[in-house]
Amino acid sequence: MHSKFASRVNRVKSSETREILKVTERPEVISFAGGLPAPELFPIQPIQAASNAVLEENGAGSLQYSTTEGYIPLRTVICGRMKSIGIESDINKVLITSGSQQAIDLTGRLFLEEGDTIICESPTYLAAINAFKIYNPSFVEVEMDQDGMIMEELEDQLKKHPETKFIYTIPDFQNPTGRTMSRSRRERMIELANQYDVLIVEDNPYGAVRFAGEAIPPVKHFDTEGRVIYISTFSKIFAPGLRLGWICADELFIEKYVALKQSVDLHTDSFAQMITFKYMELYDIDAHIETIRAVYKDRCDVMLRCIDEFFPANVAHSVPEGGLFIWVELPKSLDSRKVLEECLKNHVAFVPGAPFFPNGKGNHTLRLNYSNMNEDRIVEGMRRIGEVLRQQIG
Amino acid sequence: MHSKFASRVNRVKSSETREILKVTERPEVISFAGGLPAPELFPIQPIQAASNAVLEENGAGSLQYSTTEGYIPLRTVICGRMKSIGIESDINKVLITSGSQQAIDLTGRLFLEEGDTIICESPTYLAAINAFKIYNPSFVEVEMDQDGMIMEELEDQLKKHPETKFIYTIPDFQNPTGRTMSRSRRERMIELANQYDVLIVEDNPYGAVRFAGEAIPPVKHFDTEGRVIYISTFSKIFAPGLRLGWICADELFIEKYVALKQSVDLHTDSFAQMITFKYMELYDIDAHIETIRAVYKDRCDVMLRCIDEFFPANVAHSVPEGGLFIWVELPKSLDSRKVLEECLKNHVAFVPGAPFFPNGKGNHTLRLNYSNMNEDRIVEGMRRIGEVLRQQIG
């Protein structure tokens, strides 16, 4: 009955990362592969208090069907939090989604026609590539340096590709590179989007987890024509298991997103929305985020020191100011998939970089996650990867 | 920037029902419009106990990212519950979805190509029509009688439409008609699906809420060639706000559904899945369902008596053996939208029937929900609708 499937299904495969993650579920494996937050930091007791308060105060409401747009008090708090980083909005510009992954998928569904072009950073977020692929666009990759996407190249590509629908960017502590786009480039990106009449999809899951350097306002802060669709999530600052993200965009767009979301899943879990709101009412989420930042900073520092200590000298890497990832470029003669095979025998894992390039390259690159392992395991895991690298470089 | 939208967006509109539901949120309105369970029956204290147990026993696990397939203990319990109604399965044949609405949307995504035909009951579930429309199929409606879809007409349509991808059916207490397909027709539907090489999508949200007559096994029970995609949900027997549904189908299909779901929302809320499992471990959900059945039976009986008492004699209606809805056919000279306009002035609401016919008809029909209002409000609301009907019939 294979013949029954729609052709779009051929464009979707179970991601390579996902298969690796299955291997890494074994407790003996030291995994730098996933993008998982540190579970020991989840505010379990406060969440329990918040759940109990929700059920006691408005139990029936939290368990009943609710509106597609999302819980108004939660959207109100989100508007306040966005204001503090430079985004002016109101609840009519905010839609609650079932994680930011849903926001990404709905964005593809709302905008992408077969043959449209998406311009993205090279490399870019794997699960966004997979979500957009369903709608059969072309991907045009723009090179990055330490300050993010290179604007001269972006302009060249916009000239070459008038069929571009949007620029997809992760400006803060990018997945997979950990790099951050400079302020001047954000301003320039808006100018270019206005000039070439394209949208910008700003995916910002990590922005709040900055542990070094100066905060830079989101690209949406500089938006002059309502061209930026801003996507964020509670997954990295609260609890990913609750699947809570949001889209902030002009009402013209949000109305359409709401109609699409209604047919996709009616609405996002009401109980999870009310717990998250109640938690922020009862507790100081910013103090909680400070804890996350401090722990991730230490883990990142340890991992960077291990690169210096254990990895061969001809290995390049990013130096993130926040987020969850370090990007590593091995000598071009090495294939990170082969390095991974050897590493798995030594019970240590990472994600090869190639799948993050939508048009295929980067065989010598890899992504390391530092948020999900404690410092001892980071040191031990990095030592093991270092050994494999030294052997393979020979 | 309207020009930026993909053309599929034009096929989606905010549903008529949804606009009516907004009006009915005002507390003075007696609403038979939505399909909402009775919130006073939600097991709030047991859910609180289950939430606390989950957070105390496995708090970090319930708040972390988890697998796309869903929580294994929950899938195991679902398999056991399906076995008790005649469906043989195992956890590899079950995918947890974010409500059954997501299962419907993923089904469209997995199977529908532009130009495919869906054969469905006439009328059928509005939100399924809207979800499938995104993929631009044709709808072929098959007439029903009190025993559900008429099989002779189904066969005629299968002959006429070799491009049919699947039959979409709600065999138990159908939405919107409340009708149930007989056992012999279920067997015949399987024979026809085998003969004409089409799939069957069996949507069964209400099956457990039977309060009269004899239980009939699901269509999937009679499935001989793995052609039935079975969709169900916890929304009508537990708590719709948690957004928990599932798909049961052959592994060949489930593998593809999983790959699609991964790009759509990664996975369904882990906390909600674990609460639902824990609730069923700690409490007797079947006893809870008995309570729901008893209350809905009484409300349905009251509503049926009110039709006899208050509605004009030339009004036809279904007599459901379960579920949430009664279907009403007014004299053909009446337009239920105009009746609704008048009713809303008297603070009573229902849903006009026309949107449930994908190709447009049924202006004289309407759907009444009895689960969400207590008996006093049912009597008062039905009295008011009866008055409007008598005036309009004149």
Coordinates of C-alpha atoms in Angstrom, one line a residue, chain A residues 1-10 12-15 18 22 25 35-40 42-44 47-49 51-53 55-56 58-69 98-99 101-105 108-114 116 125 127 130-131 134-135 164-165 196-199 225-227 233 235-236 238-243 250 252-253 256 258-272 275 372, chain B residues 1-10 12-15 18 22 25 35-40 42-44 47-49 51-53 55-56 58-69 98-99 101-105 108-114 116 125 127 130-131 134-135 164-165 196-199 225-227 233 235-236 238-243 250 252-253 256 258-272 275 372:
Chain A
M1 CA 0.0 0.0 0.0
H2 CA 3.0 2.3 -0.4
S3 CA 1.3 3.6 -3.5
K4 CA -1.3 5.3 -1.3
F5 CA 1.2 7.8 0.1
A6 CA 1.2 11.4 -1.1
S7 CA 4.4 12.3 -2.9
R8 CA 5.3 14.9 -0.3
V9 CA 6.0 12.0 2.1
N10 CA 9.1 11.1 0.0
V12 CA 10.5 13.5 4.7
K13 CA 12.8 11.1 6.4
S14 CA 13.2 10.3 10.0
S15 CA 16.1 12.6 10.8
R18 CA 16.9 11.3 15.6
K22 CA 18.0 6.8 20.0
E25 CA 19.4 7.1 25.2
G35 CA 19.6 19.8 22.1
L36 CA 18.2 18.9 25.4
P37 CA 18.1 21.3 28.4
A38 CA 19.6 20.2 31.7
P39 CA 16.7 18.3 33.3
E40 CA 18.1 18.8 36.8
F42 CA 13.6 22.0 35.7
P43 CA 11.6 23.8 38.5
I44 CA 9.7 20.7 39.5
I47 CA 5.6 23.5 38.6
Q48 CA 3.8 21.3 41.1
A49 CA 2.6 24.3 43.0
S51 CA -0.4 22.9 38.6
N52 CA -2.2 22.6 41.9
A53 CA -3.1 26.2 41.9
L55 CA -6.6 22.9 39.2
E56 CA -7.9 24.4 42.4
N58 CA -9.9 27.0 37.5
G59 CA -9.7 23.2 37.1
A60 CA -12.6 22.8 34.7
G61 CA -11.3 25.7 32.5
S62 CA -7.9 24.2 32.3
L63 CA -9.2 20.8 31.1
Q64 CA -11.9 22.1 28.7
Y65 CA -11.5 23.0 25.0
S66 CA -10.3 26.5 24.6
T67 CA -9.6 29.1 21.9
T68 CA -7.1 28.5 19.1
E69 CA -5.3 31.8 19.8
S98 CA 2.5 23.6 20.3
G99 CA 6.2 24.2 20.6
Q101 CA 8.4 23.5 15.9
Q102 CA 4.7 23.9 15.2
A103 CA 5.3 27.6 14.6
I104 CA 7.9 26.7 12.0
D105 CA 5.7 24.2 10.3
G108 CA 5.8 26.8 5.8
R109 CA 2.1 26.0 5.4
L110 CA 1.1 29.7 5.4
F111 CA 3.7 31.0 3.0
L112 CA 5.4 28.3 0.9
E113 CA 4.4 27.4 -2.6
E114 CA 6.2 24.8 -4.6
D116 CA 9.6 29.2 -3.6
Y125 CA 18.5 24.3 12.0
A127 CA 14.3 20.4 12.0
N130 CA 12.8 19.1 7.4
A131 CA 9.6 21.0 8.2
I134 CA 7.3 19.2 3.0
Y135 CA 6.3 22.3 1.0
T164 CA 12.5 34.2 -2.5
K165 CA 9.6 34.1 0.0
Y196 CA 13.7 43.2 -2.0
D197 CA 10.2 42.7 -0.7
V198 CA 10.7 39.5 1.3
L199 CA 9.7 38.3 4.7
E225 CA 7.2 47.3 7.7
G226 CA 5.8 44.3 9.6
R227 CA 8.0 41.9 7.6
T233 CA 9.5 29.1 23.0
S235 CA 11.4 25.0 25.9
K236 CA 14.8 26.4 26.8
F238 CA 11.1 26.4 31.4
A239 CA 10.1 22.9 30.3
P240 CA 10.2 21.5 26.7
G241 CA 7.9 18.6 27.6
L242 CA 5.0 21.0 27.9
R243 CA 5.4 22.0 24.2
D250 CA 1.3 41.4 12.4
L252 CA -2.8 40.2 9.0
F253 CA -0.6 37.1 9.4
K256 CA -4.3 33.3 8.9
V258 CA -5.0 30.9 13.6
A259 CA -7.2 29.6 10.8
L260 CA -4.4 27.1 9.9
K261 CA -3.8 26.0 13.5
Q262 CA -7.5 25.4 14.0
S263 CA -7.4 22.7 11.4
V264 CA -4.1 21.3 12.6
D265 CA -4.8 20.7 16.3
L266 CA -7.6 23.1 17.4
H267 CA -5.5 24.6 20.2
T268 CA -2.5 24.0 22.4
D269 CA -2.9 22.1 25.7
S270 CA -4.8 24.5 27.9
F271 CA -3.5 23.0 31.2
A272 CA 0.1 23.5 30.1
I275 CA 0.5 26.1 34.4
N372 CA 22.7 18.3 28.9
Chain B
M1 CA 1.5 41.5 1.9
H2 CA -1.4 39.3 1.1
S3 CA 0.4 38.2 -2.0
K4 CA 2.9 36.4 0.2
F5 CA 0.4 33.7 1.2
A6 CA 0.5 30.3 -0.3
S7 CA -2.6 29.5 -2.4
R8 CA -3.7 26.7 0.0
V9 CA -4.5 29.4 2.5
N10 CA -7.5 30.5 0.4
V12 CA -9.1 27.6 4.8
K13 CA -11.5 29.9 6.5
S14 CA -12.2 30.4 10.1
S15 CA -15.1 28.1 10.5
R18 CA -16.2 29.0 15.4
K22 CA -17.6 33.1 20.1
E25 CA -19.3 32.3 25.2
G35 CA -19.3 19.9 21.0
L36 CA -18.0 20.5 24.5
P37 CA -18.1 17.8 27.2
A38 CA -19.8 18.6 30.5
P39 CA -17.0 20.4 32.4
E40 CA -18.6 19.6 35.8
F42 CA -14.0 16.5 34.7
P43 CA -12.2 14.4 37.4
I44 CA -10.3 17.4 38.8
I47 CA -6.2 14.7 37.9
Q48 CA -4.5 16.7 40.6
A49 CA -3.5 13.5 42.4
S51 CA -0.2 15.3 38.3
N52 CA 1.4 15.3 41.7
A53 CA 2.3 11.7 41.4
L55 CA 5.9 15.2 39.2
E56 CA 7.0 13.4 42.4
N58 CA 9.4 11.3 37.4
G59 CA 9.2 15.1 37.3
A60 CA 12.2 15.7 35.1
G61 CA 11.1 13.0 32.6
S62 CA 7.6 14.5 32.3
L63 CA 9.0 18.0 31.5
Q64 CA 11.8 17.0 29.1
Y65 CA 11.7 16.4 25.4
S66 CA 10.5 12.9 24.6
T67 CA 9.9 10.6 21.6
T68 CA 7.6 11.4 18.8
E69 CA 5.8 8.1 19.1
S98 CA -2.0 16.3 19.9
G99 CA -5.8 15.6 19.9
Q101 CA -7.7 16.7 15.1
Q102 CA -3.9 16.3 14.6
A103 CA -4.5 12.7 13.6
I104 CA -7.0 13.9 11.0
D105 CA -4.6 16.6 9.7
G108 CA -4.5 14.3 5.0
R109 CA -0.8 15.1 4.9
L110 CA 0.2 11.5 4.6
F111 CA -2.2 10.4 1.9
L112 CA -3.8 13.2 0.0
E113 CA -2.6 14.4 -3.4
E114 CA -4.3 17.3 -5.3
D116 CA -7.7 12.7 -4.9
Y125 CA -17.5 16.3 10.6
A127 CA -13.3 20.1 11.2
N130 CA -11.6 21.8 6.8
A131 CA -8.4 19.8 7.7
I134 CA -5.8 22.1 2.8
Y135 CA -4.7 19.2 0.5
T164 CA -10.7 7.6 -4.3
K165 CA -7.9 7.6 -1.7
Y196 CA -11.9 -1.3 -4.7
D197 CA -8.5 -0.9 -3.1
V198 CA -9.1 2.1 -0.9
L199 CA -8.3 2.9 2.7
E225 CA -5.9 -6.2 4.9
G226 CA -4.7 -3.4 7.2
R227 CA -6.7 -0.8 5.3
T233 CA -9.1 10.5 21.6
S235 CA -11.2 14.3 24.8
K236 CA -14.7 12.9 25.3
F238 CA -11.3 12.4 30.1
A239 CA -10.2 16.0 29.4
P240 CA -10.1 17.7 25.9
G241 CA -7.9 20.6 27.2
L242 CA -5.0 18.1 27.5
R243 CA -5.2 17.5 23.7
D250 CA -0.3 -0.8 10.5
L252 CA 3.9 0.7 7.5
F253 CA 1.7 3.7 8.0
K256 CA 5.4 7.6 8.1
V258 CA 5.9 9.5 13.0
A259 CA 8.2 11.1 10.5
L260 CA 5.5 13.6 9.6
K261 CA 4.6 14.4 13.2
Q262 CA 8.3 14.9 14.0
S263 CA 8.4 17.9 11.6
V264 CA 5.0 19.1 12.8
D265 CA 5.4 19.4 16.6
L266 CA 8.3 17.0 17.6
H267 CA 6.0 15.2 20.1
T268 CA 2.8 15.6 22.1
D269 CA 3.0 17.2 25.6
S270 CA 4.9 14.6 27.8
F271 CA 3.3 15.8 31.0
A272 CA -0.2 15.5 29.7
I275 CA -0.9 12.4 33.8
N372 CA -22.7 20.8 27.7

